[in-house]
């Protein structure tokens, strides 16, 4: 089966949570065919042997998209995102700018999938939140009804909100700190809200709040 049916000019590729073992073969083949690679420096660094031109994405996403636009339609462009493109990634800004007809998405393994796997939990019924860009507007009391809450919590500026939510649910939920998943320095720890607040958390962090009794 063709990797990119219709050869759309932009492939948005999920690179998984960090370790190359978690990069899919479809992602690898798509990246190998790229002539331009767009992505955060730490994603570009995953592929030192790639000869494609590199367009690093920093805080100013629109500037990177402008640079990318110079190549779209002329050479195969691959946008690298961490985890899965469907979870808080550059995929939506790219699709808004260039149109869905120009884009082909290659799914990846999300950090959320790995976090649930590490705890041995299904996640069809989970509540997924992110403090990556901003604090979500949700009611802590309503969240208390959820059995499984996973929070993309790598932005330290918003960690006080995560700590306060964890504190509010601590009587009914266990708190798991999942850092640097799949990488050699991976940690999955059951902590108190106080301990969570005391730690300096890694930029790759998922916090899981799981109703007591669902995990050992
Ligand atoms: C911009 S979001 C991207 C999420 C990504 N698309 C995914 O599916 O995992 C960045 C957040 O992903 C999480 N993250 C990414 N890689 C991780 C890892 N290896 N371990 C723990 N969390 C990770 C962190 O919560 C970080 O704040």
Short mmCIF file of C-alpha atoms and ligand atoms in Angstrom, two decimals:
data_model
loop_
_atom_site.label_atom_id
_atom_site.label_comp_id
_atom_site.label_asym_id
_atom_site.label_seq_id
_atom_site.Cartn_x
_atom_site.Cartn_y
_atom_site.Cartn_z
CA UNK A 1 0.00 0.00 0.00
CA UNK A 2 1.28 3.48 -0.86
CA UNK A 3 2.66 5.37 2.13
CA UNK A 4 1.30 8.66 0.84
CA UNK A 5 -1.64 8.07 -1.51
CA UNK A 6 -1.87 10.82 -4.11
CA UNK A 7 1.57 12.00 -2.98
CA UNK A 8 0.37 14.96 -0.99
CA UNK A 9 3.16 17.51 -0.70
CA UNK A 10 3.30 17.59 3.10
CA UNK A 11 3.52 14.58 5.42
CA UNK A 12 2.95 15.22 9.13
CA UNK A 13 4.71 12.42 10.94
CA UNK A 14 4.29 11.33 14.54
CA UNK A 15 7.73 10.44 15.89
CA UNK A 16 6.58 8.76 19.09
CA UNK A 17 7.41 9.71 22.66
CA UNK A 18 11.18 9.88 22.31
CA UNK A 19 12.94 6.53 21.89
CA UNK A 20 13.53 5.52 18.28
CA UNK A 21 12.28 2.02 19.16
CA UNK A 22 8.83 3.61 19.22
CA UNK A 23 9.13 5.17 15.74
CA UNK A 24 6.94 3.25 13.30
CA UNK A 25 8.29 1.81 10.09
CA UNK A 26 5.85 4.02 8.11
CA UNK A 27 7.22 7.09 9.90
CA UNK A 28 10.81 6.03 9.18
CA UNK A 29 10.12 5.45 5.45
CA UNK A 30 8.32 8.79 5.12
CA UNK A 31 11.17 10.63 6.85
CA UNK A 32 13.74 8.86 4.65
CA UNK A 33 11.94 10.21 1.55
CA UNK A 34 11.87 13.81 2.82
CA UNK A 35 13.80 16.57 1.11
CA UNK A 36 12.78 19.10 3.75
CA UNK A 37 12.37 18.26 7.44
CA UNK A 38 10.45 20.69 9.64
CA UNK A 39 10.28 20.31 13.41
CA UNK A 40 11.51 21.19 16.87
CA UNK A 41 15.30 20.93 17.16
CA UNK A 42 15.10 17.90 19.44
CA UNK A 43 13.03 16.05 16.84
CA UNK A 44 15.37 17.04 14.00
CA UNK A 45 18.25 15.75 16.14
CA UNK A 46 16.67 12.27 16.17
CA UNK A 47 17.70 11.92 12.50
CA UNK A 48 21.35 13.00 12.28
CA UNK A 49 21.94 11.02 9.07
CA UNK A 50 19.08 12.65 7.14
CA UNK A 51 20.38 14.79 4.30
CA UNK A 52 17.12 16.76 3.94
CA UNK A 53 17.18 20.51 4.46
CA UNK A 54 16.17 21.32 8.04
CA UNK A 55 13.65 23.95 9.08
CA UNK A 56 13.73 24.24 12.88
CA UNK A 57 10.51 25.30 14.58
CA UNK A 58 10.88 27.54 17.60
CA UNK A 59 8.36 29.57 19.59
CA UNK A 60 7.46 31.56 16.45
CA UNK A 61 5.55 28.87 14.55
CA UNK A 62 4.35 31.25 11.82
CA UNK A 63 7.95 32.10 10.84
CA UNK A 64 8.71 28.37 10.43
CA UNK A 65 5.54 27.89 8.37
CA UNK A 66 6.63 30.79 6.12
CA UNK A 67 10.00 29.10 5.57
CA UNK A 68 8.27 25.79 4.95
CA UNK A 69 5.95 27.42 2.37
CA UNK A 70 8.98 28.15 0.16
CA UNK A 71 9.32 24.37 -0.42
CA UNK A 72 5.74 23.08 -0.45
CA UNK A 73 4.78 21.64 -3.84
CA UNK A 74 8.39 21.74 -5.04
CA UNK A 75 9.96 19.07 -2.78
CA UNK A 76 8.58 16.47 -0.37
CA UNK A 77 8.19 18.20 3.00
CA UNK A 78 7.92 16.23 6.23
CA UNK A 79 6.77 17.89 9.45
CA UNK A 80 8.00 16.03 12.52
CA UNK A 81 5.86 16.09 15.65
CA UNK A 82 6.35 14.29 18.93
CA UNK A 83 4.04 11.44 19.90
CA UNK A 84 0.93 11.32 17.74
CA UNK A 85 -0.04 14.23 15.45
CA UNK A 86 -3.61 14.09 16.80
CA UNK A 87 -2.57 15.15 20.31
CA UNK A 88 -1.60 18.82 20.79
CA UNK A 89 0.79 19.05 17.86
CA UNK A 90 1.83 21.30 15.00
CA UNK A 91 -0.52 19.35 12.72
CA UNK A 92 -3.48 21.72 13.08
CA UNK A 93 -1.52 24.94 12.37
CA UNK A 94 0.01 23.20 9.32
CA UNK A 95 -3.39 21.99 8.06
CA UNK A 96 -4.94 25.44 8.62
CA UNK A 97 -2.13 27.10 6.67
CA UNK A 98 -1.74 24.65 3.75
CA UNK A 99 -5.12 22.86 3.63
CA UNK A 100 -6.01 19.27 4.42
CA UNK A 101 -5.80 18.31 0.74
CA UNK A 102 -2.06 19.05 0.87
CA UNK A 103 -1.39 17.06 4.03
CA UNK A 104 -0.94 13.39 4.83
CA UNK A 105 -0.77 12.30 8.45
CA UNK A 106 1.34 9.41 9.67
CA UNK A 107 0.20 8.46 13.18
CA UNK A 108 2.67 7.87 15.98
CA UNK A 109 2.71 6.43 19.48
CA UNK A 110 1.47 9.10 21.89
CA UNK A 111 3.01 9.72 25.30
CA UNK A 112 -0.55 9.24 26.59
CA UNK A 113 -0.68 5.69 25.17
CA UNK A 114 2.61 4.88 26.87
CA UNK A 115 1.46 6.34 30.20
CA UNK A 116 -1.70 4.20 30.17
CA UNK A 117 0.34 1.16 29.12
CA UNK A 118 2.75 1.65 32.00
CA UNK A 119 -0.15 1.62 34.46
CA UNK A 120 -1.84 -1.33 32.73
CA UNK A 121 -5.03 0.66 32.08
CA UNK A 122 -7.48 0.95 29.16
CA UNK A 123 -8.02 4.52 28.10
CA UNK A 124 -11.20 4.56 25.99
CA UNK A 125 -13.05 6.13 28.92
CA UNK A 126 -10.25 8.42 30.08
CA UNK A 127 -10.41 12.21 30.34
CA UNK A 128 -7.46 13.76 28.50
CA UNK A 129 -6.24 17.25 29.38
CA UNK A 130 -3.29 19.41 28.47
CA UNK A 131 -1.58 22.24 30.30
CA UNK A 132 1.02 22.37 27.56
CA UNK A 133 -0.14 25.72 26.14
CA UNK A 134 -2.58 26.95 28.77
CA UNK A 135 -4.55 25.85 31.82
CA UNK A 136 -7.81 24.13 30.80
CA UNK A 137 -11.10 25.61 31.99
CA UNK A 138 -12.53 22.64 33.85
CA UNK A 139 -14.26 22.18 37.16
CA UNK A 140 -12.24 20.14 39.68
CA UNK A 141 -15.44 18.82 41.30
CA UNK A 142 -16.69 17.50 37.94
CA UNK A 143 -13.29 15.94 37.24
CA UNK A 144 -13.57 14.07 40.52
CA UNK A 145 -16.26 11.91 38.85
CA UNK A 146 -13.72 10.65 36.28
CA UNK A 147 -11.88 7.40 36.99
CA UNK A 148 -8.88 8.16 34.77
CA UNK A 149 -7.47 11.59 34.00
CA UNK A 150 -4.29 12.04 31.97
CA UNK A 151 -2.67 15.46 31.79
CA UNK A 152 0.05 16.51 29.35
CA UNK A 153 1.94 18.47 31.96
CA UNK A 154 5.35 19.31 30.53
CA UNK A 155 4.91 23.07 30.90
CA UNK A 156 6.33 23.89 34.35
CA UNK A 157 4.60 27.31 34.37
CA UNK A 158 1.23 25.54 34.59
CA UNK A 159 2.28 22.84 37.07
CA UNK A 160 0.75 24.71 40.06
CA UNK A 161 -2.67 24.13 38.48
CA UNK A 162 -1.90 20.38 38.10
CA UNK A 163 -0.71 20.23 41.73
CA UNK A 164 -3.85 21.97 42.95
CA UNK A 165 -6.10 19.59 40.97
CA UNK A 166 -4.12 16.60 42.28
CA UNK A 167 -4.55 17.94 45.84
CA UNK A 168 -8.33 18.33 45.33
CA UNK A 169 -8.68 14.72 44.12
CA UNK A 170 -6.06 13.10 46.35
CA UNK A 171 -8.58 11.43 48.68
CA UNK A 172 -10.18 9.51 45.81
CA UNK A 173 -7.41 9.26 43.21
CA UNK A 174 -3.80 8.08 43.05
CA UNK A 175 -1.34 10.49 41.47
CA UNK A 176 1.24 9.13 39.03
CA UNK A 177 4.10 11.15 37.65
CA UNK A 178 5.26 9.74 34.29
CA UNK A 179 8.46 11.39 33.10
CA UNK A 180 10.60 10.86 29.99
CA UNK A 181 8.56 7.86 28.89
CA UNK A 182 10.42 5.33 26.71
CA UNK A 183 13.74 7.09 27.29
CA UNK A 184 16.54 5.61 29.44
CA UNK A 185 15.72 8.14 32.19
CA UNK A 186 12.01 7.16 32.28
CA UNK A 187 10.31 7.38 35.69
CA UNK A 188 6.80 6.32 36.69
CA UNK A 189 6.18 7.23 40.33
CA UNK A 190 3.15 7.22 42.59
CA UNK A 191 3.41 10.50 44.53
CA UNK A 192 1.42 12.72 46.88
CA UNK A 193 0.19 16.12 45.71
CA UNK A 194 2.74 17.66 48.09
CA UNK A 195 5.58 15.64 46.50
CA UNK A 196 4.36 16.60 43.03
CA UNK A 197 4.54 20.27 44.02
CA UNK A 198 8.05 19.88 45.45
CA UNK A 199 9.57 18.28 42.34
CA UNK A 200 11.00 20.06 39.38
CA UNK A 201 9.27 18.13 36.64
CA UNK A 202 10.74 17.21 33.28
CA UNK A 203 9.50 18.90 30.11
CA UNK A 204 8.32 15.43 29.05
CA UNK A 205 5.78 14.74 31.79
CA UNK A 206 2.35 13.17 31.91
CA UNK A 207 0.47 13.30 35.22
CA UNK A 208 -2.16 10.61 35.72
CA UNK A 209 -4.95 10.82 38.29
CA UNK A 210 -6.48 7.37 38.69
CA UNK A 211 -9.38 6.44 40.97
CA UNK A 212 -8.16 4.34 43.89
CA UNK A 213 -8.73 0.64 43.30
CA UNK A 214 -8.05 0.80 39.55
CA UNK A 215 -4.31 0.31 39.98
CA UNK A 216 -2.34 -1.78 42.49
C1 LIG B 1 3.04 19.49 22.57
S1 LIG B 1 2.55 18.12 23.54
C2 LIG B 1 2.76 16.87 22.35
C3 LIG B 1 2.07 15.58 22.69
C4 LIG B 1 2.37 14.51 21.67
N1 LIG B 1 1.75 14.83 20.39
C5 LIG B 1 1.94 13.12 22.10
O1 LIG B 1 1.09 12.50 21.46
O2 LIG B 1 2.50 12.63 23.09
C6 LIG B 1 3.96 17.93 24.57
C7 LIG B 1 3.61 17.15 25.82
O3 LIG B 1 3.68 15.77 25.53
C8 LIG B 1 4.07 15.07 26.69
N2 LIG B 1 5.21 14.21 26.35
C9 LIG B 1 5.81 14.11 25.14
N3 LIG B 1 6.77 13.15 25.18
C10 LIG B 1 6.75 12.62 26.42
C11 LIG B 1 7.48 11.58 27.09
N4 LIG B 1 8.43 10.88 26.46
N5 LIG B 1 7.19 11.32 28.38
C12 LIG B 1 6.22 12.00 29.04
N6 LIG B 1 5.50 13.00 28.46
C13 LIG B 1 5.75 13.30 27.17
C14 LIG B 1 4.40 16.12 27.75
O4 LIG B 1 3.23 16.24 28.56
C15 LIG B 1 4.57 17.37 26.95
O5 LIG B 1 4.20 18.51 27.72
#
